[in-house]
Amino acid sequence: MDNPSPAAAPDPQGNPLAPVSPAESERAGLENELRRLDLALARVEGERSRLLALRGQLLARLHRMGPVPAWGVPAAAGPARTRGETQPPTVQNLLLGLGGVLLAIAVTAFTVVSWGHLGIGGRSAVLGALTLTALGAPALLLRRSLASTAESVACLALVLLALDAYALHRVALPGTDGTGYTAVVTGVLAAGWAAYGRWLGGPAAGPAAGLRLPSAVAVALAQLPLPLWAVADAGPFGLGAALLATAALDLVLARRFHAPGARPVAAVSGAVTGGVGALLAGALSVTAPTAGTAVRAAGLLLVGAALGLGAAWRRPSPGAGSRAAVCPAAASGLCAVVATGGVLRFALPGQWAVLGPVLAAALLASAARALPRQRAVAAGLTGTAAAVHTAAVLWTLPVVAAVALGPLGRLDRVWAGAPEGARAAVGGGSPWQVTLAVPTVLAAVAAVALGVRRAVAAEPRRAALSGAAVALLAAAGTVLPVALDLPYPVAVALLVAQAAVLLIASATLGRVPSAPAALVCAVVTGLVAVGWGLADESVTLGVLGSLLVALTAAAAPPGRPRQPVTATAAVVCAAGLSVALGAAAGLPAPRTAFAVLGVAAVAAAVAARLRALPAGLPVECAAYATALLAVGLAAGDAPALAAVLALAGLLTAGTALRPDRRAAAHATAALLVCATWVRLAAYGVATPEAYALPVTVPALALGLLRRRRDPSVSSWAAYGPGLAATLLPSLAAAWSDPHWLRPLLLGLAALGVTLAGARWRLRAPLLLGGTVLGLVALHELAPYIVQVVDALPRWLPPAVAGLLLLAVGATYEQRLRDARRVRDSLGRMR
């Protein structure tokens, strides 16, 4: 087979069949690959340039909006190039600002200090040339995109204009009032500077080249003309009107003026001037000497209210509302309230004047409910209404406290006789004049709370408003008898009736949100009624009896809501009634203690019946507290105290019969022992065994029964307390007894206990009896030991002690073995 011929390719002369060598073919492939790589790199470079240009534009826009974080730039990309002042450094701005300030200081010093060295023509020429140059330079600087420098020069131009005005006043108008002239100059400067800023910051200048300071400075200067004119030519009312008019202008500028930097200044300036104007008008309303002056001040306040409402109002939308709008709305409502109160205080003299702000706040609350689509406005008006009503309630608190706590000042004259009327019961020296205005205000605020409750959707707030309304109505009912100065029995009867109605309502309302508040108000009103009733014996008994009936009726059906409180209060009321009945019958306190103890017994029986309900434990605790009261009443008479303690022990014994109250048996034992001791003390018994043996015998019997039921119980738990109750007090008495009978009897008893412990292998009797027996023997042998010691030489005791130590050391191991044997023997005992 013939070898294939080499591939043919066109030669340089155009012959298509000219042969091509392998080297030339490889070269052609490499050139094609290189060409493709160059094209790809060109495309990447073009994309890189486009992205860098876009990055520069975005940075420029961000710089116009504020400071920009310094993000890192990839090393391959390099820093983005910017033109002009699209990214001005902080140092540059600082230098420009400092330069402008220095120039302003220099021009001011020249004008004020060196003015006299030039003639009138030279002065005018210098200031005019400087002013025109400073006014025209920012336009040229903006064309070169030097916005920061233009801002500095514009500020210098404003200073020059102010110096021109000062020079004009000094030269041409020296007799003109300075305040009025300043008002006119600031007005002209504000208008001219606004036009100047619009010219330099208009659309023709471009979004990046406009100035921000001229418009903002113009708004700031606009705050001065009207207040300065009012200070010069008007009184306080004129100044208030000027401030409010300026605030209205600021509101219009903040809403309609779109120059850069002007709207925030207008908003802040409007808030400040409007607030100062409203405060001035409020002060004029509060201190107005005549109704006409109050009406004029009210007009200013209503203007301020309208401005605040206009600042807070937003276009209706499903989510209309802003936190920033709540404050002006609240200020608007406050202005309206103060205006109404300032006018009505001339029509409602004395304490009735507080009704003006209360009624105005109620209208505000109604208006807030009528603005469902203006949430911020509604929130501000509601907050103002709540604040005003809270202030009104705080205003009534001293009167309510005086009415509720006034009768407590008669505690040193209990049952001294019924006073003439309700005001006399409170105390004629009270600094608070109680009139019908106080309960009227409380009732009005309660009505507003109930009205607002209907429009509230949140259940916790509804419950809080309901409880507040009930508390306010209860306070109004407490103050009403004193405001009307009703007779003393009638006033107390009204208080008791109010407490009874609240009790029954709290027990029958179930889970109504106002039921807990009704219960609290019922308890407080009942306490107030009891305090009022202490002035007269029959009234006290009537109040306590009526409250006991009401509390029993409220707590009678098992399972009622709030039964724990009403049942416990019924026990306390019954105890108080028993004490009052005993005092009315002339019984001494120890005799009255038995009646109180009877109340405790009834309460314990009721608690046993209610043990499965929540009221069981509170009633049981009230029974225990009543029993303690009985013990305290009987404390002055030992026989009566012993009887009361014994009866209380029987009461706890009955309680211990309940399966869940077995621990009451310990209290029973303690009470019975205490009753026995008190009885012995009343008989003059001083022998400790008479107190100890009544405890020892039952304790040993109970221990014996316990050991029979459970042989694993240790002898310390079964017999230790009983034996210690007699042996230890007798041992203490024997050591101080000079006679021989008690030590002999105690030694015999201890010997018997020791032998019994050894016989039945019981650790507690063996150790207790042996210890007491040894101490008794030591007590009996002590005089003889002392005599022997006194007769021995002085060196003998140390020698004996040394020998004893040697003997103990020599036989240590044997004695230790014996000790182990004794320990093991005791351990095998039970």
PDB file of N, CA, C and O in Angstrom, residues 604 608 620 624 648-669:
ATOM      1  N   ALA A 604     -64.304  25.824 112.207  1.00  0.00           N
ATOM      2  CA  ALA A 604     -63.593  24.581 111.927  1.00  0.00           C
ATOM      3  C   ALA A 604     -64.540  23.525 111.359  1.00  0.00           C
ATOM      4  O   ALA A 604     -64.172  22.759 110.451  1.00  0.00           O
ATOM      5  N   ALA A 608     -64.279  21.827 107.651  1.00  0.00           N
ATOM      6  CA  ALA A 608     -64.284  20.393 107.389  1.00  0.00           C
ATOM      7  C   ALA A 608     -65.298  20.032 106.308  1.00  0.00           C
ATOM      8  O   ALA A 608     -65.063  19.128 105.493  1.00  0.00           O
ATOM      9  N   GLU A 620     -60.376  27.353 107.438  1.00  0.00           N
ATOM     10  CA  GLU A 620     -59.682  26.656 108.514  1.00  0.00           C
ATOM     11  C   GLU A 620     -58.623  27.552 109.150  1.00  0.00           C
ATOM     12  O   GLU A 620     -58.484  27.597 110.384  1.00  0.00           O
ATOM     13  N   TYR A 624     -58.328  28.931 113.092  1.00  0.00           N
ATOM     14  CA  TYR A 624     -57.153  28.912 113.960  1.00  0.00           C
ATOM     15  C   TYR A 624     -56.839  30.316 114.487  1.00  0.00           C
ATOM     16  O   TYR A 624     -56.491  30.492 115.666  1.00  0.00           O
ATOM     17  N   ALA A 648     -59.576  24.415 123.170  1.00  0.00           N
ATOM     18  CA  ALA A 648     -58.878  24.506 121.883  1.00  0.00           C
ATOM     19  C   ALA A 648     -58.221  23.177 121.532  1.00  0.00           C
ATOM     20  O   ALA A 648     -58.178  22.771 120.355  1.00  0.00           O
ATOM     21  N   GLY A 649     -57.712  22.469 122.540  1.00  0.00           N
ATOM     22  CA  GLY A 649     -57.171  21.142 122.281  1.00  0.00           C
ATOM     23  C   GLY A 649     -58.228  20.178 121.789  1.00  0.00           C
ATOM     24  O   GLY A 649     -57.985  19.370 120.881  1.00  0.00           O
ATOM     25  N   LEU A 650     -59.433  20.263 122.375  1.00  0.00           N
ATOM     26  CA  LEU A 650     -60.530  19.420 121.877  1.00  0.00           C
ATOM     27  C   LEU A 650     -60.885  19.795 120.440  1.00  0.00           C
ATOM     28  O   LEU A 650     -61.215  18.925 119.619  1.00  0.00           O
ATOM     29  N   LEU A 651     -60.822  21.081 120.136  1.00  0.00           N
ATOM     30  CA  LEU A 651     -61.112  21.531 118.766  1.00  0.00           C
ATOM     31  C   LEU A 651     -60.104  20.939 117.776  1.00  0.00           C
ATOM     32  O   LEU A 651     -60.481  20.411 116.718  1.00  0.00           O
ATOM     33  N   THR A 652     -58.826  21.000 118.110  1.00  0.00           N
ATOM     34  CA  THR A 652     -57.818  20.423 117.213  1.00  0.00           C
ATOM     35  C   THR A 652     -57.907  18.903 117.179  1.00  0.00           C
ATOM     36  O   THR A 652     -57.580  18.270 116.174  1.00  0.00           O
ATOM     37  N   ALA A 653     -58.362  18.287 118.289  1.00  0.00           N
ATOM     38  CA  ALA A 653     -58.548  16.833 118.278  1.00  0.00           C
ATOM     39  C   ALA A 653     -59.647  16.447 117.292  1.00  0.00           C
ATOM     40  O   ALA A 653     -59.528  15.449 116.559  1.00  0.00           O
ATOM     41  N   GLY A 654     -60.713  17.242 117.263  1.00  0.00           N
ATOM     42  CA  GLY A 654     -61.745  16.982 116.262  1.00  0.00           C
ATOM     43  C   GLY A 654     -61.236  17.182 114.851  1.00  0.00           C
ATOM     44  O   GLY A 654     -61.604  16.428 113.933  1.00  0.00           O
ATOM     45  N   THR A 655     -60.378  18.159 114.658  1.00  0.00           N
ATOM     46  CA  THR A 655     -59.797  18.373 113.329  1.00  0.00           C
ATOM     47  C   THR A 655     -58.879  17.214 112.954  1.00  0.00           C
ATOM     48  O   THR A 655     -58.797  16.822 111.778  1.00  0.00           O
ATOM     49  N   ALA A 656     -58.193  16.641 113.951  1.00  0.00           N
ATOM     50  CA  ALA A 656     -57.269  15.537 113.665  1.00  0.00           C
ATOM     51  C   ALA A 656     -57.992  14.272 113.233  1.00  0.00           C
ATOM     52  O   ALA A 656     -57.349  13.340 112.723  1.00  0.00           O
ATOM     53  N   LEU A 657     -59.311  14.198 113.450  1.00  0.00           N
ATOM     54  CA  LEU A 657     -60.054  13.038 112.980  1.00  0.00           C
ATOM     55  C   LEU A 657     -60.151  12.985 111.462  1.00  0.00           C
ATOM     56  O   LEU A 657     -60.426  11.915 110.902  1.00  0.00           O
ATOM     57  N   ARG A 658     -59.932  14.125 110.808  1.00  0.00           N
ATOM     58  CA  ARG A 658     -59.950  14.130 109.347  1.00  0.00           C
ATOM     59  C   ARG A 658     -58.718  13.402 108.820  1.00  0.00           C
ATOM     60  O   ARG A 658     -57.612  13.570 109.349  1.00  0.00           O
ATOM     61  N   PRO A 659     -58.869  12.602 107.779  1.00  0.00           N
ATOM     62  CA  PRO A 659     -57.702  11.862 107.266  1.00  0.00           C
ATOM     63  C   PRO A 659     -56.577  12.753 106.789  1.00  0.00           C
ATOM     64  O   PRO A 659     -55.409  12.356 106.848  1.00  0.00           O
ATOM     65  N   ASP A 660     -56.909  13.951 106.310  1.00  0.00           N
ATOM     66  CA  ASP A 660     -55.878  14.838 105.785  1.00  0.00           C
ATOM     67  C   ASP A 660     -55.321  15.785 106.830  1.00  0.00           C
ATOM     68  O   ASP A 660     -54.534  16.669 106.514  1.00  0.00           O
ATOM     69  N   ARG A 661     -55.753  15.629 108.105  1.00  0.00           N
ATOM     70  CA  ARG A 661     -55.287  16.527 109.161  1.00  0.00           C
ATOM     71  C   ARG A 661     -54.794  15.743 110.380  1.00  0.00           C
ATOM     72  O   ARG A 661     -55.015  16.133 111.514  1.00  0.00           O
ATOM     73  N   ARG A 662     -54.149  14.602 110.125  1.00  0.00           N
ATOM     74  CA  ARG A 662     -53.644  13.813 111.246  1.00  0.00           C
ATOM     75  C   ARG A 662     -52.591  14.568 112.046  1.00  0.00           C
ATOM     76  O   ARG A 662     -52.419  14.331 113.237  1.00  0.00           O
ATOM     77  N   ALA A 663     -51.883  15.478 111.382  1.00  0.00           N
ATOM     78  CA  ALA A 663     -50.832  16.221 112.088  1.00  0.00           C
ATOM     79  C   ALA A 663     -51.384  17.134 113.167  1.00  0.00           C
ATOM     80  O   ALA A 663     -50.640  17.585 114.052  1.00  0.00           O
ATOM     81  N   ALA A 664     -52.701  17.420 113.162  1.00  0.00           N
ATOM     82  CA  ALA A 664     -53.287  18.263 114.211  1.00  0.00           C
ATOM     83  C   ALA A 664     -53.238  17.599 115.573  1.00  0.00           C
ATOM     84  O   ALA A 664     -53.442  18.266 116.602  1.00  0.00           O
ATOM     85  N   ALA A 665     -52.976  16.286 115.620  1.00  0.00           N
ATOM     86  CA  ALA A 665     -52.866  15.614 116.906  1.00  0.00           C
ATOM     87  C   ALA A 665     -51.715  16.165 117.730  1.00  0.00           C
ATOM     88  O   ALA A 665     -51.793  16.213 118.973  1.00  0.00           O
ATOM     89  N   HIS A 666     -50.633  16.558 117.089  1.00  0.00           N
ATOM     90  CA  HIS A 666     -49.521  17.159 117.829  1.00  0.00           C
ATOM     91  C   HIS A 666     -49.947  18.466 118.493  1.00  0.00           C
ATOM     92  O   HIS A 666     -49.588  18.733 119.653  1.00  0.00           O
ATOM     93  N   ALA A 667     -50.718  19.278 117.762  1.00  0.00           N
ATOM     94  CA  ALA A 667     -51.226  20.514 118.355  1.00  0.00           C
ATOM     95  C   ALA A 667     -52.173  20.213 119.510  1.00  0.00           C
ATOM     96  O   ALA A 667     -52.194  20.927 120.530  1.00  0.00           O
ATOM     97  N   THR A 668     -52.957  19.151 119.378  1.00  0.00           N
ATOM     98  CA  THR A 668     -53.849  18.758 120.468  1.00  0.00           C
ATOM     99  C   THR A 668     -53.061  18.420 121.726  1.00  0.00           C
ATOM    100  O   THR A 668     -53.391  18.888 122.838  1.00  0.00           O
ATOM    101  N   ALA A 669     -52.043  17.623 121.574  1.00  0.00           N
ATOM    102  CA  ALA A 669     -51.221  17.261 122.727  1.00  0.00           C
ATOM    103  C   ALA A 669     -50.584  18.489 123.364  1.00  0.00           C
ATOM    104  O   ALA A 669     -50.571  18.645 124.600  1.00  0.00           O
TER     105      ALA A 669
END
